[in-house]
mmCIF file of C-alpha atoms in Angstrom:
data_model
loop_
_atom_site.group_PDB
_atom_site.id
_atom_site.type_symbol
_atom_site.label_atom_id
_atom_site.label_comp_id
_atom_site.label_asym_id
_atom_site.label_seq_id
_atom_site.Cartn_x
_atom_site.Cartn_y
_atom_site.Cartn_z
ATOM 1 C CA ASP A 30 0.000 0.000 0.000
ATOM 2 C CA ALA A 31 1.598 3.251 -1.124
ATOM 3 C CA GLY A 32 1.714 5.976 1.461
ATOM 4 C CA VAL A 33 1.140 9.665 0.851
ATOM 5 C CA THR A 34 3.114 10.882 -2.150
ATOM 6 C CA GLN A 35 4.051 14.426 -3.097
ATOM 7 C CA SER A 36 5.586 16.030 -6.149
ATOM 8 C CA PRO A 37 7.898 17.602 -6.909
ATOM 9 C CA THR A 38 10.523 16.898 -4.239
ATOM 10 C CA HIS A 39 12.281 20.225 -4.657
ATOM 11 C CA LEU A 40 11.370 23.436 -6.420
ATOM 12 C CA ILE A 41 13.126 26.754 -6.949
ATOM 13 C CA LYS A 42 11.043 29.765 -7.944
ATOM 14 C CA THR A 43 11.527 33.507 -8.268
ATOM 15 C CA ARG A 44 9.606 36.125 -6.307
ATOM 16 C CA GLY A 45 6.284 36.940 -7.933
ATOM 17 C CA GLN A 46 5.958 33.600 -9.688
ATOM 18 C CA GLN A 47 3.249 31.021 -9.108
ATOM 19 C CA VAL A 48 3.721 27.408 -8.016
ATOM 20 C CA THR A 49 1.611 24.247 -7.897
ATOM 21 C CA LEU A 50 2.371 21.368 -5.551
ATOM 22 C CA ARG A 51 0.692 17.981 -5.789
ATOM 23 C CA CYS A 52 -0.332 15.308 -3.324
ATOM 24 C CA SER A 53 -1.793 11.815 -3.596
ATOM 25 C CA PRO A 54 -3.310 10.532 -0.371
ATOM 26 C CA LYS A 55 -2.951 7.116 1.162
ATOM 27 C CA SER A 56 -5.297 4.589 -0.398
ATOM 28 C CA GLY A 57 -8.822 4.912 0.993
ATOM 29 C CA HIS A 58 -8.207 8.298 2.622
ATOM 30 C CA ASP A 59 -10.666 11.011 1.579
ATOM 31 C CA THR A 60 -9.306 13.957 3.560
ATOM 32 C CA VAL A 61 -6.201 15.892 2.588
ATOM 33 C CA SER A 62 -4.547 18.654 4.605
ATOM 34 C CA TRP A 63 -1.656 20.927 3.703
ATOM 35 C CA TYR A 64 0.944 22.310 6.110
ATOM 36 C CA GLN A 65 3.832 24.744 5.799
ATOM 37 C CA GLN A 66 6.947 24.105 7.851
ATOM 38 C CA ALA A 67 9.569 26.833 8.118
ATOM 39 C CA LEU A 68 13.064 25.911 9.238
ATOM 40 C CA GLY A 69 13.187 25.114 12.950
ATOM 41 C CA GLN A 70 9.420 25.396 13.386
ATOM 42 C CA GLY A 71 6.541 22.984 13.706
ATOM 43 C CA PRO A 72 4.200 22.574 10.716
ATOM 44 C CA GLN A 73 1.511 25.248 10.355
ATOM 45 C CA PHE A 74 -1.913 24.303 8.986
ATOM 46 C CA ILE A 75 -2.828 25.875 5.628
ATOM 47 C CA PHE A 76 -6.134 24.195 4.727
ATOM 48 C CA GLN A 77 -7.988 20.923 4.504
ATOM 49 C CA TYR A 78 -10.042 19.384 1.710
ATOM 50 C CA TYR A 79 -12.825 16.852 2.040
ATOM 51 C CA GLU A 80 -15.219 15.775 -0.699
ATOM 52 C CA GLU A 81 -13.589 18.253 -3.084
ATOM 53 C CA GLU A 82 -14.352 21.234 -0.865
ATOM 54 C CA GLU A 83 -12.216 23.308 1.482
ATOM 55 C CA ARG A 84 -13.438 22.343 4.930
ATOM 56 C CA GLN A 85 -11.123 24.357 7.144
ATOM 57 C CA ARG A 86 -8.509 27.031 6.594
ATOM 58 C CA GLY A 87 -5.627 28.252 8.706
ATOM 59 C CA ASN A 88 -4.254 31.763 8.948
ATOM 60 C CA PHE A 89 -2.830 32.016 5.431
ATOM 61 C CA PRO A 90 -3.556 34.691 2.808
ATOM 62 C CA ASP A 91 -5.690 34.135 -0.274
ATOM 63 C CA ARG A 92 -2.504 33.713 -2.310
ATOM 64 C CA PHE A 93 -2.662 30.149 -1.035
ATOM 65 C CA SER A 94 -5.388 28.137 -2.722
ATOM 66 C CA GLY A 95 -6.099 24.509 -3.323
ATOM 67 C CA HIS A 96 -8.140 21.909 -5.046
ATOM 68 C CA GLN A 97 -9.166 18.328 -4.466
ATOM 69 C CA PHE A 98 -10.001 15.998 -7.325
ATOM 70 C CA PRO A 99 -12.595 13.190 -7.433
ATOM 71 C CA ASN A 100 -9.815 10.638 -6.794
ATOM 72 C CA TYR A 101 -9.002 12.572 -3.557
ATOM 73 C CA SER A 102 -5.630 13.822 -4.813
ATOM 74 C CA SER A 103 -4.975 17.476 -4.149
ATOM 75 C CA GLU A 104 -3.060 20.507 -5.346
ATOM 76 C CA LEU A 105 -1.724 23.491 -3.449
ATOM 77 C CA ASN A 106 -1.279 26.688 -5.451
ATOM 78 C CA VAL A 107 0.658 29.703 -4.268
ATOM 79 C CA ASN A 108 0.508 32.943 -6.264
ATOM 80 C CA ALA A 109 2.781 35.987 -6.149
ATOM 81 C CA LEU A 110 5.514 34.131 -4.291
ATOM 82 C CA LEU A 111 7.374 35.931 -1.517
ATOM 83 C CA LEU A 112 10.769 35.089 -0.051
ATOM 84 C CA GLY A 113 8.957 34.143 3.147
ATOM 85 C CA ASP A 114 7.101 31.372 1.327
ATOM 86 C CA SER A 115 10.317 29.349 1.270
ATOM 87 C CA ALA A 116 9.551 26.285 3.369
ATOM 88 C CA LEU A 117 8.851 22.568 3.401
ATOM 89 C CA TYR A 118 5.250 21.963 2.304
ATOM 90 C CA LEU A 119 3.721 18.848 3.774
ATOM 91 C CA CYS A 120 0.603 17.027 2.708
ATOM 92 C CA ALA A 121 -1.264 14.746 5.091
ATOM 93 C CA SER A 122 -4.140 12.374 4.508
ATOM 94 C CA SER A 123 -6.322 11.084 7.284
ATOM 95 C CA LEU A 124 -8.867 8.469 8.145
ATOM 96 C CA GLY A 125 -10.374 7.941 11.565
ATOM 97 C CA GLY A 126 -8.508 10.800 13.163
ATOM 98 C CA ARG A 127 -4.975 9.597 12.422
ATOM 99 C CA SER A 128 -2.855 11.629 10.012
ATOM 100 C CA TYR A 129 -0.232 10.287 7.642
ATOM 101 C CA PHE A 130 2.264 12.650 6.088
ATOM 102 C CA GLY A 131 4.049 12.654 2.768
ATOM 103 C CA PRO A 132 7.779 13.363 2.304
ATOM 104 C CA GLY A 133 7.151 17.030 1.564
ATOM 105 C CA THR A 134 8.098 19.476 -1.178
ATOM 106 C CA ARG A 135 10.967 21.828 -0.447
ATOM 107 C CA LEU A 136 10.157 25.226 -2.012
ATOM 108 C CA THR A 137 12.882 27.825 -2.309
ATOM 109 C CA VAL A 138 11.937 31.330 -3.429
ATOM 110 C CA THR A 139 14.812 33.516 -4.649
ATOM 111 C CA LYS B 17 -6.677 29.204 20.865
ATOM 112 C CA GLN B 18 -4.824 25.933 21.282
ATOM 113 C CA GLU B 19 -1.081 26.228 21.804
ATOM 114 C CA VAL B 20 1.393 23.357 22.036
ATOM 115 C CA THR B 21 4.769 23.642 23.731
ATOM 116 C CA GLN B 22 7.595 21.118 23.726
ATOM 117 C CA ILE B 23 10.409 21.059 26.235
ATOM 118 C CA PRO B 24 13.339 20.766 25.893
ATOM 119 C CA ALA B 25 14.021 22.199 22.441
ATOM 120 C CA ALA B 26 17.116 20.034 22.134
ATOM 121 C CA LEU B 27 18.525 17.068 24.005
ATOM 122 C CA SER B 28 21.809 15.168 23.762
ATOM 123 C CA VAL B 29 22.254 11.805 25.464
ATOM 124 C CA PRO B 30 24.690 8.885 25.281
ATOM 125 C CA GLU B 31 23.525 5.635 23.744
ATOM 126 C CA GLY B 32 21.590 3.387 26.096
ATOM 127 C CA GLU B 33 19.986 6.116 28.194
ATOM 128 C CA ASN B 34 16.276 6.258 28.855
ATOM 129 C CA LEU B 35 14.768 9.666 28.171
ATOM 130 C CA VAL B 36 11.549 11.635 28.354
ATOM 131 C CA LEU B 37 10.270 14.289 25.967
ATOM 132 C CA ASN B 38 7.559 16.651 27.159
ATOM 133 C CA CYS B 39 4.575 18.197 25.417
ATOM 134 C CA SER B 40 2.027 20.564 26.926
ATOM 135 C CA PHE B 41 -1.162 22.024 25.452
ATOM 136 C CA THR B 42 -3.357 24.873 26.643
ATOM 137 C CA ASP B 43 -6.864 23.560 25.823
ATOM 138 C CA SER B 44 -7.690 20.184 27.356
ATOM 139 C CA ALA B 45 -10.637 19.640 24.977
ATOM 140 C CA ILE B 46 -8.681 17.494 22.543
ATOM 141 C CA TYR B 47 -9.791 14.573 20.376
ATOM 142 C CA ASN B 48 -6.395 12.918 20.166
ATOM 143 C CA LEU B 49 -2.669 13.529 20.373
ATOM 144 C CA GLN B 50 -0.003 12.217 18.023
ATOM 145 C CA TRP B 51 3.751 11.956 18.347
ATOM 146 C CA PHE B 52 5.757 12.190 15.134
ATOM 147 C CA ARG B 53 9.379 11.724 14.193
ATOM 148 C CA GLN B 54 11.029 13.905 11.557
ATOM 149 C CA ASP B 55 14.469 13.309 10.065
ATOM 150 C CA PRO B 56 16.256 16.403 8.656
ATOM 151 C CA GLY B 57 14.487 17.744 5.572
ATOM 152 C CA LYS B 58 12.049 14.829 5.489
ATOM 153 C CA GLY B 59 8.366 14.277 6.111
ATOM 154 C CA LEU B 60 6.756 13.198 9.368
ATOM 155 C CA THR B 61 6.479 9.601 10.527
ATOM 156 C CA SER B 62 3.649 8.862 12.940
ATOM 157 C CA LEU B 63 4.951 7.106 16.061
ATOM 158 C CA LEU B 64 2.029 6.917 18.455
ATOM 159 C CA LEU B 65 -1.579 8.096 18.564
ATOM 160 C CA ILE B 66 -3.395 8.514 21.870
ATOM 161 C CA GLN B 67 -7.150 9.036 21.850
ATOM 162 C CA SER B 68 -8.557 11.465 24.419
ATOM 163 C CA SER B 69 -10.072 8.571 26.378
ATOM 164 C CA GLN B 70 -6.731 6.766 26.659
ATOM 165 C CA ARG B 71 -3.921 7.250 29.156
ATOM 166 C CA GLU B 72 -1.024 5.735 27.239
ATOM 167 C CA GLN B 73 0.139 3.906 24.142
ATOM 168 C CA THR B 74 3.203 1.739 23.611
ATOM 169 C CA SER B 75 5.135 0.695 20.546
ATOM 170 C CA GLY B 76 8.392 -1.160 21.023
ATOM 171 C CA ARG B 77 10.789 1.052 22.995
ATOM 172 C CA LEU B 78 8.384 3.999 22.872
ATOM 173 C CA ASN B 79 5.697 4.816 25.395
ATOM 174 C CA ALA B 80 3.483 7.883 25.245
ATOM 175 C CA SER B 81 1.257 9.042 28.076
ATOM 176 C CA LEU B 82 -1.571 11.556 28.129
ATOM 177 C CA ASP B 83 -2.963 13.579 31.027
ATOM 178 C CA LYS B 84 -5.751 15.674 29.523
ATOM 179 C CA SER B 85 -6.692 17.424 32.745
ATOM 180 C CA SER B 86 -3.215 18.859 33.167
ATOM 181 C CA GLY B 87 -2.679 19.380 29.427
ATOM 182 C CA ARG B 88 0.419 17.203 29.244
ATOM 183 C CA SER B 89 1.864 14.306 27.304
ATOM 184 C CA THR B 90 5.223 12.600 27.573
ATOM 185 C CA LEU B 91 7.127 10.400 25.146
ATOM 186 C CA TYR B 92 9.399 7.925 26.877
ATOM 187 C CA ILE B 93 12.195 6.340 24.841
ATOM 188 C CA ALA B 94 13.897 3.354 26.427
ATOM 189 C CA ALA B 95 17.484 2.327 25.762
ATOM 190 C CA SER B 96 18.139 5.075 23.226
ATOM 191 C CA GLN B 97 20.138 4.317 20.061
ATOM 192 C CA PRO B 98 21.979 6.578 17.587
ATOM 193 C CA GLY B 99 19.228 5.782 15.061
ATOM 194 C CA ASP B 100 16.763 7.538 17.354
ATOM 195 C CA SER B 101 18.428 10.867 16.542
ATOM 196 C CA ALA B 102 15.744 13.050 14.960
ATOM 197 C CA THR B 103 13.243 15.772 15.772
ATOM 198 C CA TYR B 104 10.185 14.624 17.694
ATOM 199 C CA LEU B 105 6.963 16.570 17.215
ATOM 200 C CA CYS B 106 3.820 16.495 19.297
ATOM 201 C CA ALA B 107 0.471 17.473 17.718
ATOM 202 C CA VAL B 108 -3.070 17.715 19.029
ATOM 203 C CA LYS B 109 -6.372 17.468 17.193
ATOM 204 C CA SER B 110 -9.149 19.439 18.822
ATOM 205 C CA ASN B 111 -12.159 17.543 17.562
ATOM 206 C CA GLN B 112 -12.987 14.709 15.215
ATOM 207 C CA ALA B 113 -14.479 16.360 12.176
ATOM 208 C CA GLY B 114 -11.798 17.676 9.924
ATOM 209 C CA THR B 115 -9.796 19.845 12.211
ATOM 210 C CA ALA B 116 -6.172 20.710 11.864
ATOM 211 C CA LEU B 117 -3.329 19.295 13.840
ATOM 212 C CA ILE B 118 -1.721 21.896 16.074
ATOM 213 C CA PHE B 119 2.000 21.236 16.417
ATOM 214 C CA GLY B 120 4.690 22.105 18.874
ATOM 215 C CA LYS B 121 8.099 23.209 17.613
ATOM 216 C CA GLY B 122 9.621 19.865 18.396
ATOM 217 C CA THR B 123 12.483 18.456 20.427
ATOM 218 C CA THR B 124 15.670 17.660 18.523
ATOM 219 C CA LEU B 125 17.271 14.550 19.966
ATOM 220 C CA SER B 126 20.885 13.547 19.432
ATOM 221 C CA VAL B 127 22.038 10.135 20.671
ATOM 222 C CA SER B 128 25.793 9.601 20.637
ATOM 223 C CA SER B 129 27.476 6.200 20.381
#
């Protein structure tokens, strides 16, 4: 059984650009959450998708948006990138209250 | 607003020692608590999940306890090994339906041989 997968592994973008990160949840999991982890910090919740709709959102600006597809996979889009968006972006899928995380996408904004 | 604190921020021990990592949270109305391990630059690996109705969970050399009333959890690692070196994160979920995990900043453990 494949776990949570994310792509790409690493990404380098320039300020002002837009980026799309992708996540495939663990088999059978219908809920996908995205987190941002800055260096030396714990992950911060961005938003969660369930049944193709955003169910909950953390304290992130509208530049951060997402989508969930019928197969439960998800995308995270970030527009107008800032230097401060450089971080490890983690996707988690959940079933029954337990969360499983993917390996993350390291985004560097220059 | 739920806040999670982990103490200490970093810990160095010689191989073979038993150790305890601490996690505290401000709102005792939690659904569950999870302990994760994170290797440098990698994703999170779930170690133990404790439901709000439980007092502890064990997996191999790891034991996690939960005291909801005092807002505390501990992760006990027995007979530490160099391979245990990593950052350990504690996270709480406030209710069942689709809520976020609230994380602490983690404790970075270094076990020397």
